[in-house]
Short mmCIF file of C-alpha atoms in Angstrom, two decimals:
data_model
loop_
_atom_site.label_atom_id
_atom_site.label_comp_id
_atom_site.label_asym_id
_atom_site.label_seq_id
_atom_site.Cartn_x
_atom_site.Cartn_y
_atom_site.Cartn_z
CA UNK A 243 15.68 -8.69 -7.33
CA UNK A 244 14.51 -11.97 -5.88
CA UNK A 245 13.15 -12.05 -2.32
CA UNK A 246 13.15 -15.20 -0.21
CA UNK A 247 10.56 -16.00 2.46
CA UNK A 248 10.95 -18.79 5.03
CA UNK A 249 7.85 -19.15 7.20
CA UNK A 250 6.06 -22.07 8.88
CA UNK A 251 3.67 -20.01 11.02
CA UNK A 252 0.07 -19.40 9.89
CA UNK A 253 -0.34 -15.86 11.22
CA UNK A 254 3.00 -14.61 9.93
CA UNK A 255 2.33 -16.23 6.57
CA UNK A 256 -0.96 -14.34 6.33
CA UNK A 257 0.77 -11.03 7.09
CA UNK A 258 3.70 -11.61 4.74
CA UNK A 259 1.62 -12.99 1.87
CA UNK A 260 -0.79 -10.05 2.08
CA UNK A 261 2.19 -7.71 1.85
CA UNK A 262 3.67 -9.59 -1.11
CA UNK A 263 0.34 -9.37 -2.93
CA UNK A 264 0.49 -5.58 -2.61
CA UNK A 265 3.73 -5.50 -4.65
CA UNK A 266 2.04 -7.10 -7.70
CA UNK A 267 5.19 -9.19 -8.16
CA UNK A 268 5.65 -12.95 -8.30
CA UNK A 269 9.42 -13.54 -8.46
CA UNK A 270 9.55 -15.04 -4.97
CA UNK A 271 11.71 -17.79 -3.58
CA UNK A 272 9.53 -19.26 -0.85
CA UNK A 273 10.07 -21.99 1.71
CA UNK A 274 6.88 -22.67 3.64
CA UNK A 275 5.96 -25.55 5.93
CA UNK A 276 2.92 -26.51 7.98
CA UNK A 277 -0.23 -24.36 7.67
CA UNK A 278 1.76 -21.68 5.83
CA UNK A 279 2.46 -24.07 2.96
CA UNK A 280 -1.23 -24.57 2.29
CA UNK A 281 -1.85 -20.83 2.44
CA UNK A 282 0.97 -20.12 -0.03
CA UNK A 283 -0.30 -22.68 -2.53
CA UNK A 284 -3.79 -21.19 -2.35
CA UNK A 285 -2.50 -17.64 -2.91
CA UNK A 286 0.36 -18.23 -5.36
CA UNK A 287 -0.45 -21.49 -7.17
CA UNK A 288 1.86 -20.46 -10.00
CA UNK A 289 4.91 -19.97 -7.71
CA UNK A 290 6.30 -23.34 -6.66
CA UNK A 291 7.79 -23.68 -3.19
CA UNK A 292 11.42 -24.63 -2.76
CA UNK A 293 12.35 -27.84 -0.96
CA UNK A 294 15.35 -26.55 0.99
CA UNK A 295 16.64 -23.37 2.60
CA UNK A 296 19.92 -23.29 0.67
CA UNK A 297 18.15 -23.42 -2.70
CA UNK A 298 15.54 -20.91 -1.49
CA UNK A 299 18.22 -18.36 -0.62
CA UNK A 300 20.26 -18.90 -3.78
CA UNK A 301 20.25 -15.72 -5.89
CA UNK A 302 18.22 -13.63 -3.44
CA UNK A 303 19.02 -10.23 -1.95
CA UNK A 304 16.49 -10.12 0.88
CA UNK A 305 15.15 -12.74 3.31
CA UNK A 306 11.82 -12.33 5.11
CA UNK A 307 11.14 -14.69 8.01
CA UNK A 308 8.61 -15.05 10.75
CA UNK A 309 9.42 -15.46 14.44
CA UNK A 310 7.54 -18.56 15.49
CA UNK A 311 8.12 -20.90 18.42
CA UNK A 312 7.57 -24.40 17.09
CA UNK A 313 10.07 -24.49 14.27
CA UNK A 314 13.79 -23.98 13.73
CA UNK A 315 13.22 -23.11 10.05
CA UNK A 316 13.26 -19.35 10.51
CA UNK A 317 16.27 -19.41 12.83
CA UNK A 318 18.25 -21.54 10.37
CA UNK A 319 17.20 -19.29 7.47
CA UNK A 320 18.50 -16.21 9.29
CA UNK A 321 21.74 -18.02 10.11
CA UNK A 322 22.27 -18.96 6.45
CA UNK A 323 21.40 -15.44 5.30
CA UNK A 324 24.02 -13.98 7.63
CA UNK A 325 26.54 -16.55 6.38
CA UNK A 326 25.90 -15.60 2.74
CA UNK A 327 25.64 -11.83 3.27
CA UNK A 328 21.90 -11.66 2.54
CA UNK A 329 19.94 -8.91 4.29
CA UNK A 330 17.32 -10.47 6.57
CA UNK A 331 14.09 -9.12 8.01
CA UNK A 332 12.08 -10.78 10.78
CA UNK A 333 8.34 -10.11 11.01
CA UNK A 334 7.08 -10.08 14.60
CA UNK A 335 3.41 -11.04 14.54
CA UNK A 336 2.70 -11.05 18.28
CA UNK A 337 3.40 -9.15 21.49
CA UNK A 338 5.24 -11.63 23.73
CA UNK A 339 8.71 -13.11 24.35
CA UNK A 340 10.51 -11.09 21.69
CA UNK A 341 14.11 -11.92 22.60
CA UNK A 342 13.49 -15.65 23.06
CA UNK A 343 12.16 -15.96 19.52
CA UNK A 344 15.70 -15.54 18.18
CA UNK A 345 17.41 -18.13 20.38
CA UNK A 346 17.80 -21.83 19.64
CA UNK A 347 20.02 -24.01 21.86
CA UNK A 348 21.73 -20.87 23.25
CA UNK A 349 22.51 -19.71 19.71
CA UNK A 350 21.32 -16.14 19.06
CA UNK A 351 20.80 -14.95 15.48
CA UNK A 352 19.41 -11.46 15.06
CA UNK A 353 18.00 -10.29 11.73
CA UNK A 354 19.30 -7.09 10.16
CA UNK A 355 15.89 -5.49 10.69
CA UNK A 356 12.73 -6.17 12.68
CA UNK A 357 9.30 -5.47 11.19
CA UNK A 358 6.27 -4.87 13.41
CA UNK A 359 2.76 -3.94 12.39
CA UNK A 360 1.23 -1.85 15.18
CA UNK A 361 2.08 0.73 17.85
CA UNK A 362 1.98 -1.81 20.69
CA UNK A 363 4.55 -4.05 19.00
CA UNK A 364 6.69 -1.05 18.05
CA UNK A 365 6.98 0.05 21.67
CA UNK A 366 7.78 -3.48 22.86
CA UNK A 367 10.33 -4.12 20.11
CA UNK A 368 12.17 -0.86 20.67
CA UNK A 369 12.57 -1.79 24.35
CA UNK A 370 13.59 -5.38 23.54
CA UNK A 371 16.04 -4.43 20.78
CA UNK A 372 17.32 -0.93 21.68
CA UNK A 373 20.32 -1.06 19.34
CA UNK A 374 18.61 -2.75 16.39
CA UNK A 375 16.64 -1.40 13.45
CA UNK A 376 12.90 -1.66 14.07
CA UNK A 377 10.42 -0.59 11.40
CA UNK A 378 6.63 -0.40 11.59
CA UNK A 379 5.05 -1.58 8.35
CA UNK A 380 1.42 -1.70 7.17
CA UNK A 381 -0.57 -4.80 8.07
CA UNK A 382 -2.44 -5.46 4.83
CA UNK A 383 -3.73 -8.75 6.21
CA UNK A 384 -5.56 -7.11 9.12
CA UNK A 385 -6.88 -4.34 6.87
CA UNK A 386 -8.37 -6.90 4.48
CA UNK A 387 -9.79 -8.97 7.33
CA UNK A 388 -11.50 -5.99 8.94
CA UNK A 389 -13.14 -5.07 5.65
CA UNK A 390 -14.44 -8.62 5.35
CA UNK A 391 -15.69 -8.88 8.93
CA UNK A 392 -17.73 -5.70 8.93
CA UNK A 393 -20.12 -4.65 11.64
CA UNK A 394 -22.14 -6.91 13.89
CA UNK A 395 -25.49 -7.90 12.39
CA UNK A 396 -27.92 -7.19 15.24
CA UNK A 397 -30.75 -9.03 13.48
CA UNK A 398 -28.94 -12.40 13.26
CA UNK A 399 -28.91 -15.18 15.84
CA UNK A 400 -26.49 -14.25 18.64
CA UNK A 401 -23.20 -16.14 18.50
CA UNK A 402 -20.14 -16.34 20.73
CA UNK A 403 -16.87 -17.40 19.12
CA UNK A 404 -14.17 -19.14 21.16
CA UNK A 405 -10.81 -18.88 19.38
CA UNK A 406 -8.74 -21.85 20.50
CA UNK A 407 -4.96 -22.18 20.63
CA UNK A 408 -2.47 -24.70 22.07
CA UNK A 409 -1.18 -23.33 25.40
CA UNK A 410 1.80 -25.76 25.52
CA UNK A 411 1.58 -25.98 29.31
CA UNK A 412 -0.58 -27.73 31.89
CA UNK A 413 0.27 -25.15 34.57
CA UNK A 414 1.12 -28.01 36.92
CA UNK A 415 -2.36 -29.55 36.80
CA UNK A 416 -1.94 -32.48 34.42
CA UNK A 417 -4.49 -31.15 31.89
CA UNK A 418 -3.59 -29.21 28.75
CA UNK A 419 -3.96 -25.48 29.39
CA UNK A 420 -6.37 -24.94 26.52
CA UNK A 421 -8.85 -27.36 28.14
CA UNK A 422 -8.43 -25.72 31.54
CA UNK A 423 -9.27 -22.38 29.94
CA UNK A 424 -12.34 -23.92 28.30
CA UNK A 425 -13.55 -25.29 31.62
CA UNK A 426 -12.92 -21.94 33.29
CA UNK A 427 -14.93 -20.25 30.54
CA UNK A 428 -17.90 -22.60 31.08
CA UNK A 429 -17.79 -22.04 34.84
CA UNK A 430 -18.14 -18.29 34.27
CA UNK A 431 -20.59 -18.45 31.39
CA UNK A 432 -23.64 -17.52 33.55
CA UNK A 433 -21.97 -14.20 34.50
CA UNK A 434 -21.95 -13.13 30.84
CA UNK A 435 -25.78 -13.22 30.84
CA UNK A 436 -25.96 -14.20 27.18
CA UNK A 437 -29.34 -14.71 25.52
CA UNK A 438 -30.50 -18.33 25.90
CA UNK A 439 -30.48 -18.74 22.12
CA UNK A 440 -26.75 -17.92 21.85
CA UNK A 441 -24.71 -20.38 19.81
CA UNK A 442 -21.19 -21.01 21.12
CA UNK A 443 -18.75 -21.86 18.34
CA UNK A 444 -15.28 -23.27 19.01
CA UNK A 445 -12.73 -22.37 16.35
CA UNK A 446 -9.76 -24.80 16.50
CA UNK A 447 -6.25 -23.55 15.85
CA UNK A 448 -4.87 -24.41 12.38
CA UNK A 449 -2.29 -26.67 14.07
CA UNK A 450 -4.89 -28.62 16.08
CA UNK A 451 -5.48 -32.21 15.04
CA UNK A 452 -8.91 -33.03 13.62
CA UNK A 453 -11.42 -33.91 16.34
CA UNK A 454 -9.29 -32.60 19.21
CA UNK A 455 -12.28 -31.00 20.96
CA UNK A 456 -15.01 -33.51 20.05
CA UNK A 457 -15.00 -35.28 23.42
CA UNK A 458 -15.07 -31.99 25.30
CA UNK A 459 -18.05 -30.78 23.25
CA UNK A 460 -19.85 -34.09 23.82
CA UNK A 461 -19.27 -33.77 27.57
CA UNK A 462 -21.04 -30.38 27.51
CA UNK A 463 -24.06 -31.43 25.49
CA UNK A 464 -26.39 -29.29 27.60
CA UNK A 465 -24.82 -26.17 26.11
CA UNK A 466 -25.38 -24.99 22.57
CA UNK A 467 -21.76 -25.62 21.51
CA UNK A 468 -20.63 -26.35 17.98
CA UNK A 469 -17.21 -26.67 16.34
CA UNK A 470 -16.73 -23.83 13.87
CA UNK A 471 -15.82 -25.12 10.41
CA UNK A 472 -15.27 -21.81 8.65
CA UNK A 473 -12.10 -21.87 6.57
CA UNK A 474 -11.34 -18.21 7.15
CA UNK A 475 -11.43 -16.48 10.53
CA UNK A 476 -13.14 -13.58 8.79
CA UNK A 477 -16.23 -15.74 8.34
CA UNK A 478 -16.08 -16.85 11.97
CA UNK A 479 -15.84 -13.31 13.33
CA UNK A 480 -18.46 -11.94 10.97
CA UNK A 481 -21.15 -13.94 12.80
CA UNK A 482 -19.90 -13.32 16.35
CA UNK A 483 -21.08 -10.69 18.81
CA UNK A 484 -18.80 -11.92 21.61
CA UNK A 485 -15.31 -13.40 21.18
CA UNK A 486 -13.31 -15.25 23.82
CA UNK A 487 -9.95 -16.99 24.02
CA UNK A 488 -6.57 -16.96 25.77
CA UNK A 489 -4.12 -14.69 23.92
CA UNK A 490 -4.60 -15.51 20.26
CA UNK A 491 -3.95 -13.11 17.41
CA UNK A 492 -7.63 -13.60 16.60
CA UNK A 493 -8.60 -11.77 19.80
CA UNK A 494 -6.79 -8.69 18.53
CA UNK A 495 -8.63 -8.94 15.22
CA UNK A 496 -11.90 -9.19 17.14
CA UNK A 497 -11.08 -6.11 19.23
CA UNK A 498 -10.27 -4.09 16.13
CA UNK A 499 -13.57 -5.16 14.55
CA UNK A 500 -15.57 -3.84 17.50
CA UNK A 501 -16.51 -7.13 19.15
CA UNK A 502 -16.71 -7.58 22.91
CA UNK A 503 -13.66 -9.69 23.73
CA UNK A 504 -12.86 -11.71 26.86
CA UNK A 505 -9.68 -13.49 27.95
CA UNK A 506 -10.42 -16.94 29.42
CA UNK A 507 -7.05 -17.63 31.06
CA UNK A 508 -7.77 -18.91 34.61
CA UNK A 509 -6.18 -17.10 37.58
CA UNK A 510 -3.61 -19.87 38.12
CA UNK A 511 -2.29 -19.46 34.56
CA UNK A 512 0.24 -16.79 33.53
CA UNK A 513 -1.30 -13.36 33.01
CA UNK A 514 -2.49 -12.62 29.48
CA UNK A 515 0.32 -10.84 27.63
CA UNK A 516 -1.77 -9.02 25.03
CA UNK A 517 -1.28 -5.30 25.74
CA UNK A 518 -4.34 -4.09 23.85
CA UNK A 519 -6.91 -1.72 25.29
CA UNK A 520 -10.46 -3.05 25.56
CA UNK A 521 -9.63 -6.66 26.40
CA UNK A 522 -11.87 -7.91 29.24
CA UNK A 523 -11.25 -10.79 31.65
CA UNK A 524 -13.99 -13.33 32.09
CA UNK A 525 -13.18 -13.79 35.78
CA UNK A 526 -13.98 -10.12 36.42
CA UNK A 527 -17.57 -10.42 35.27
#
């Protein structure tokens, strides 16, 4: 039976594609856009993407979507699946704003089943959707990443990795939230008491435009800051002893790999919504 996937989001695409690889099948109907499209073509070069949702869903029995914010693709795919009697599953790849992810212009479209990949998400989803089917499934993507990251190499040059993400708010201050968090991080850097030889690497989000942080790095030339150019976050984390950021999925990966992880959200920003044990707050140091 053919399975359709409609996903624009990078993180969800990683999770879903890793799961599809486990099946050893290739009869997919896939509709991917943005960073997910590139990831699909790298993983399944022999499986061409479809150019529309209607054609993607044609002849399929199951739809798998993500639950991203920036696109209406997944919402429209679930709406079409419901219209055509196709069973739909939504993969929740985060731990925030569950209900809102299924609303567009006051139109609510629930999937037939929600998939989550850890205990934290399971607890949150069961509270958010008490009368819906919620299933916890293996996260093959995280398992593979953790194997690739490995333990911290104590003999290597110390590195701190800053995992960047668009905050989509200026918190009333006229400056993008991600830059406010960066400035807050720098203001608290002395409290971390890092070795003077520590390299600070900024890892841009896959959706960030090229060169977005160049001016900021240039303005902090007295610090040993570099833009991380690793293609895979596994390579970035492998070299890092400390990891910082706002509330990115990458912070969770860092926690699971045994790194010391700090949240850099300033006190005037909304509280970090990651529920994971072990997450530290840079302002507390």
